[in-house]
Amino acid sequence: MASIIQSLLVLVLATLATFMVPCSAQLSPNFYNKVCPKALPVIRSVVQRAIVREPRIGASFLRLHFHDCFVNGCDGSVLLDDTRNFTGEKTAQPNLNSIRGFEVVDEIKAAVDKACKRPVVSCADILATAARDSVAILGGLHLWYPVLLGRRDARTASKDAANNNLPAPFFSFSQLLTNFNSHGMNLKDLVALSGGHTIGFSRCTNFRDRIYNDTNINPTFAASLRRTCPRVGGDNNLAPLDPTPAMVDTSYYKELLCNKGLLHSDQELYKGNGSESDKLVKLYSENPFAFAKDFKASIIKMGNLKPLTGRKGEIRRNCRRVCKLYAVFLRSSFIIENYSIGSLDY
Ligand code: HEM
Ligand SMILES: *[C@@H]1O[C@H](CO)[C@@H](O)[C@H](O)[C@H]1NC(C)=O
Ligand SMILES: *[C@@H]1O[C@H](CO)[C@@H](O)[C@H](O)[C@H]1NC(C)=O
Ligand SMILES: *[C@@H]1O[C@H](CO)[C@@H](O)[C@H](O)[C@H]1NC(C)=O
Ligand SMILES: *[C@@H]1O[C@H](CO)[C@@H](O)[C@H](O)[C@H]1NC(C)=O
């Protein structure tokens, strides 16, 4: 009996919610201006504190946003833990023992929900904003851009999708370009966004083949990396992706000109034969403002990949878990949001 009433209730709520939520499809820089003007300043201050604690976390945020967007769009799916219903993205090959920063995402989410007094900011928007802030904090104001907002969070995630849609460090140039094209991104996006490797670190397991087998590598550079990364063992030993791993600058591209890219995939962007990709690497290596301009345009484009908007998806309360079904209906309608219904624990 109780469950029949509950089902009816859900039906009513669902119907109400359908009529009451305004439709909006486009992302916008002003999305939280009215509903929670403190949201962006709060995110920024938690990101700032986290970077002071550990500069690498800025790189980890940028990568989380990338790995979110390239797998079924920027929908916060990368943050979901495995459930009985699905195996999530965290254990997919490109992510396992590699993506990081989840505790600080939780910290941001808690701070922003507290400042807004209720969960209105999506986890997907938190990733996009934390990435934008990290780049500006570690690189300077010329790298700041108005981040587009209004994404909602996915209610599911897929390990297979993560394995199939993220590029790998052993990819050739044509595999990298094919991967980016499959997401609607072009050659310029590939070269500009690979500039994300101006910050952060890679584990030995991802550059071992390059330093022992590749021929387009500076021999002194390779020899010094072999001390960090033996042929056998030390898989998780870290090396910086460029010589200034806590600065968003153009040294990543300068290194490529000297065959000092850390990953095979990095060096694929520069072969020294005058290709279009070579020309972009050369341009960015010489001109920080050309890099900033193209990086910003490309990361905004990446942030627009298949966002959930309007009534699609949900605003999670905990970035690691989808909400219970009732809570989704409840929260999608502002009219009924303040009624408390005993057994609905969310
Ligand atoms: C073009 C294809 C790309 C490949 C093959 C690739 C691959 C990798 C690999 C293998 C690592 C090291 C992971 C580890 O060892 O645990 C890494 C780190 C990183 N990647 Fe990429 N990546 C690509 C593009 C991007 C893009 C587009 C961005 C962002 C705009 C990005 C941002 C980062 C950052 C910031 C790190 C360092 C993370 C940290 O230190 O926590 N990457 N990437
Ligand atoms: C699994 O999916 C069902 C139906 O969509 C949902 O009711 C349930 O809460 C989900 N379980 C978990 C652990 O997410
Ligand atoms: C290098 O290439 C050889 C021969 O193809 C292969 O057996 C080896 O696993 C590769 N990687 C390393 C780190 O030597
Ligand atoms: C440069 O080399 C790559 C592969 O090594 C090749 O695919 C490309 O066509 C070359 N480009 C030019 C302009 O020679
Ligand atoms: C719900 O409650 C909050 C705070 O108690 C209030 O600011 C908001 O206006 C209420 N919403 C509705 C639709 O009554």
PDB file of N, CA and C in Angstrom, residues 230-270:
ATOM      1  N   PRO A 230      63.355   2.643 -14.772  1.00  0.00           N
ATOM      2  CA  PRO A 230      64.099   1.466 -15.217  1.00  0.00           C
ATOM      3  C   PRO A 230      63.289   0.614 -16.195  1.00  0.00           C
ATOM      4  N   ARG A 231      63.978  -0.271 -16.913  1.00  0.00           N
ATOM      5  CA  ARG A 231      63.284  -1.181 -17.842  1.00  0.00           C
ATOM      6  C   ARG A 231      62.239  -2.021 -17.131  1.00  0.00           C
ATOM      7  N   VAL A 232      62.599  -2.435 -15.897  1.00  0.00           N
ATOM      8  CA  VAL A 232      61.673  -3.266 -15.127  1.00  0.00           C
ATOM      9  C   VAL A 232      61.454  -2.627 -13.761  1.00  0.00           C
ATOM     10  N   GLY A 233      60.195  -2.507 -13.374  1.00  0.00           N
ATOM     11  CA  GLY A 233      59.869  -1.927 -12.062  1.00  0.00           C
ATOM     12  C   GLY A 233      59.779  -0.404 -12.116  1.00  0.00           C
ATOM     13  N   GLY A 234      59.341   0.171 -11.009  1.00  0.00           N
ATOM     14  CA  GLY A 234      59.229   1.626 -10.921  1.00  0.00           C
ATOM     15  C   GLY A 234      58.131   2.207 -11.796  1.00  0.00           C
ATOM     16  N   ASP A 235      57.122   1.399 -12.103  1.00  0.00           N
ATOM     17  CA  ASP A 235      56.044   1.846 -13.004  1.00  0.00           C
ATOM     18  C   ASP A 235      55.435   3.186 -12.614  1.00  0.00           C
ATOM     19  N   ASN A 236      55.341   3.433 -11.308  1.00  0.00           N
ATOM     20  CA  ASN A 236      54.664   4.654 -10.856  1.00  0.00           C
ATOM     21  C   ASN A 236      55.610   5.817 -10.588  1.00  0.00           C
ATOM     22  N   ASN A 237      56.904   5.643 -10.877  1.00  0.00           N
ATOM     23  CA  ASN A 237      57.840   6.764 -10.706  1.00  0.00           C
ATOM     24  C   ASN A 237      57.443   7.906 -11.635  1.00  0.00           C
ATOM     25  N   LEU A 238      57.565   9.127 -11.124  1.00  0.00           N
ATOM     26  CA  LEU A 238      57.053  10.275 -11.873  1.00  0.00           C
ATOM     27  C   LEU A 238      58.163  11.081 -12.553  1.00  0.00           C
ATOM     28  N   ALA A 239      57.851  11.600 -13.728  1.00  0.00           N
ATOM     29  CA  ALA A 239      58.698  12.622 -14.358  1.00  0.00           C
ATOM     30  C   ALA A 239      57.789  13.757 -14.816  1.00  0.00           C
ATOM     31  N   PRO A 240      58.287  15.001 -14.768  1.00  0.00           N
ATOM     32  CA  PRO A 240      57.467  16.137 -15.198  1.00  0.00           C
ATOM     33  C   PRO A 240      57.260  16.114 -16.716  1.00  0.00           C
ATOM     34  N   LEU A 241      56.069  16.543 -17.141  1.00  0.00           N
ATOM     35  CA  LEU A 241      55.756  16.539 -18.574  1.00  0.00           C
ATOM     36  C   LEU A 241      56.524  17.627 -19.328  1.00  0.00           C
ATOM     37  N   ASP A 242      56.955  18.662 -18.625  1.00  0.00           N
ATOM     38  CA  ASP A 242      57.901  19.630 -19.203  1.00  0.00           C
ATOM     39  C   ASP A 242      58.778  20.126 -18.059  1.00  0.00           C
ATOM     40  N   PRO A 243      59.827  20.939 -18.320  1.00  0.00           N
ATOM     41  CA  PRO A 243      60.746  21.296 -17.222  1.00  0.00           C
ATOM     42  C   PRO A 243      60.124  22.191 -16.149  1.00  0.00           C
ATOM     43  N   THR A 244      58.953  22.770 -16.413  1.00  0.00           N
ATOM     44  CA  THR A 244      58.304  23.649 -15.434  1.00  0.00           C
ATOM     45  C   THR A 244      56.881  23.155 -15.148  1.00  0.00           C
ATOM     46  N   PRO A 245      56.763  22.032 -14.401  1.00  0.00           N
ATOM     47  CA  PRO A 245      55.470  21.352 -14.269  1.00  0.00           C
ATOM     48  C   PRO A 245      54.439  22.099 -13.426  1.00  0.00           C
ATOM     49  N   ALA A 246      54.828  23.218 -12.805  1.00  0.00           N
ATOM     50  CA  ALA A 246      53.841  23.988 -12.039  1.00  0.00           C
ATOM     51  C   ALA A 246      53.614  25.346 -12.679  1.00  0.00           C
ATOM     52  N   MET A 247      54.009  25.478 -13.968  1.00  0.00           N
ATOM     53  CA  MET A 247      53.809  26.744 -14.673  1.00  0.00           C
ATOM     54  C   MET A 247      53.179  26.483 -16.036  1.00  0.00           C
ATOM     55  N   VAL A 248      52.076  27.172 -16.294  1.00  0.00           N
ATOM     56  CA  VAL A 248      51.507  27.116 -17.639  1.00  0.00           C
ATOM     57  C   VAL A 248      52.286  28.118 -18.480  1.00  0.00           C
ATOM     58  N   ASP A 249      53.214  27.570 -19.294  1.00  0.00           N
ATOM     59  CA  ASP A 249      54.051  28.415 -20.137  1.00  0.00           C
ATOM     60  C   ASP A 249      54.209  27.702 -21.485  1.00  0.00           C
ATOM     61  N   THR A 250      55.183  28.103 -22.296  1.00  0.00           N
ATOM     62  CA  THR A 250      55.305  27.453 -23.603  1.00  0.00           C
ATOM     63  C   THR A 250      56.516  26.530 -23.661  1.00  0.00           C
ATOM     64  N   SER A 251      57.095  26.190 -22.504  1.00  0.00           N
ATOM     65  CA  SER A 251      58.292  25.339 -22.559  1.00  0.00           C
ATOM     66  C   SER A 251      57.948  23.918 -23.047  1.00  0.00           C
ATOM     67  N   TYR A 252      56.701  23.501 -22.868  1.00  0.00           N
ATOM     68  CA  TYR A 252      56.289  22.208 -23.446  1.00  0.00           C
ATOM     69  C   TYR A 252      56.603  22.169 -24.941  1.00  0.00           C
ATOM     70  N   TYR A 253      56.237  23.243 -25.657  1.00  0.00           N
ATOM     71  CA  TYR A 253      56.465  23.279 -27.116  1.00  0.00           C
ATOM     72  C   TYR A 253      57.940  23.464 -27.452  1.00  0.00           C
ATOM     73  N   LYS A 254      58.645  24.263 -26.636  1.00  0.00           N
ATOM     74  CA  LYS A 254      60.090  24.453 -26.880  1.00  0.00           C
ATOM     75  C   LYS A 254      60.809  23.106 -26.787  1.00  0.00           C
ATOM     76  N   GLU A 255      60.400  22.279 -25.821  1.00  0.00           N
ATOM     77  CA  GLU A 255      61.026  20.977 -25.659  1.00  0.00           C
ATOM     78  C   GLU A 255      60.783  20.087 -26.877  1.00  0.00           C
ATOM     79  N   LEU A 256      59.567  20.165 -27.433  1.00  0.00           N
ATOM     80  CA  LEU A 256      59.261  19.331 -28.605  1.00  0.00           C
ATOM     81  C   LEU A 256      60.217  19.658 -29.759  1.00  0.00           C
ATOM     82  N   LEU A 257      60.601  20.936 -29.903  1.00  0.00           N
ATOM     83  CA  LEU A 257      61.524  21.331 -30.978  1.00  0.00           C
ATOM     84  C   LEU A 257      62.881  20.654 -30.817  1.00  0.00           C
ATOM     85  N   CYS A 258      63.255  20.251 -29.577  1.00  0.00           N
ATOM     86  CA  CYS A 258      64.547  19.585 -29.324  1.00  0.00           C
ATOM     87  C   CYS A 258      64.385  18.086 -29.105  1.00  0.00           C
ATOM     88  N   ASN A 259      63.300  17.517 -29.565  1.00  0.00           N
ATOM     89  CA  ASN A 259      63.050  16.082 -29.353  1.00  0.00           C
ATOM     90  C   ASN A 259      63.049  15.687 -27.879  1.00  0.00           C
ATOM     91  N   LYS A 260      62.529  16.604 -27.044  1.00  0.00           N
ATOM     92  CA  LYS A 260      62.461  16.304 -25.621  1.00  0.00           C
ATOM     93  C   LYS A 260      61.019  16.213 -25.119  1.00  0.00           C
ATOM     94  N   GLY A 261      60.118  15.767 -25.978  1.00  0.00           N
ATOM     95  CA  GLY A 261      58.770  15.466 -25.500  1.00  0.00           C
ATOM     96  C   GLY A 261      58.835  14.234 -24.610  1.00  0.00           C
ATOM     97  N   LEU A 262      58.108  14.234 -23.476  1.00  0.00           N
ATOM     98  CA  LEU A 262      58.191  13.086 -22.563  1.00  0.00           C
ATOM     99  C   LEU A 262      57.412  11.890 -23.101  1.00  0.00           C
ATOM    100  N   LEU A 263      56.214  12.142 -23.613  1.00  0.00           N
ATOM    101  CA  LEU A 263      55.399  11.041 -24.120  1.00  0.00           C
ATOM    102  C   LEU A 263      55.630  10.874 -25.624  1.00  0.00           C
ATOM    103  N   HIS A 264      55.528   9.657 -26.082  1.00  0.00           N
ATOM    104  CA  HIS A 264      55.570   9.397 -27.524  1.00  0.00           C
ATOM    105  C   HIS A 264      54.551  10.290 -28.235  1.00  0.00           C
ATOM    106  N   SER A 265      53.331  10.367 -27.661  1.00  0.00           N
ATOM    107  CA  SER A 265      52.267  11.155 -28.290  1.00  0.00           C
ATOM    108  C   SER A 265      52.620  12.646 -28.347  1.00  0.00           C
ATOM    109  N   ASP A 266      53.368  13.143 -27.366  1.00  0.00           N
ATOM    110  CA  ASP A 266      53.799  14.552 -27.403  1.00  0.00           C
ATOM    111  C   ASP A 266      54.691  14.784 -28.622  1.00  0.00           C
ATOM    112  N   GLN A 267      55.711  13.930 -28.768  1.00  0.00           N
ATOM    113  CA  GLN A 267      56.682  14.140 -29.846  1.00  0.00           C
ATOM    114  C   GLN A 267      56.065  13.914 -31.221  1.00  0.00           C
ATOM    115  N   GLU A 268      54.974  13.149 -31.285  1.00  0.00           N
ATOM    116  CA  GLU A 268      54.275  12.953 -32.559  1.00  0.00           C
ATOM    117  C   GLU A 268      53.814  14.279 -33.160  1.00  0.00           C
ATOM    118  N   LEU A 269      53.616  15.283 -32.306  1.00  0.00           N
ATOM    119  CA  LEU A 269      53.126  16.576 -32.804  1.00  0.00           C
ATOM    120  C   LEU A 269      54.220  17.357 -33.517  1.00  0.00           C
ATOM    121  N   TYR A 270      55.473  16.995 -33.292  1.00  0.00           N
ATOM    122  CA  TYR A 270      56.578  17.697 -33.959  1.00  0.00           C
ATOM    123  C   TYR A 270      57.605  16.714 -34.498  1.00  0.00           C
TER     124      TYR A 270
END
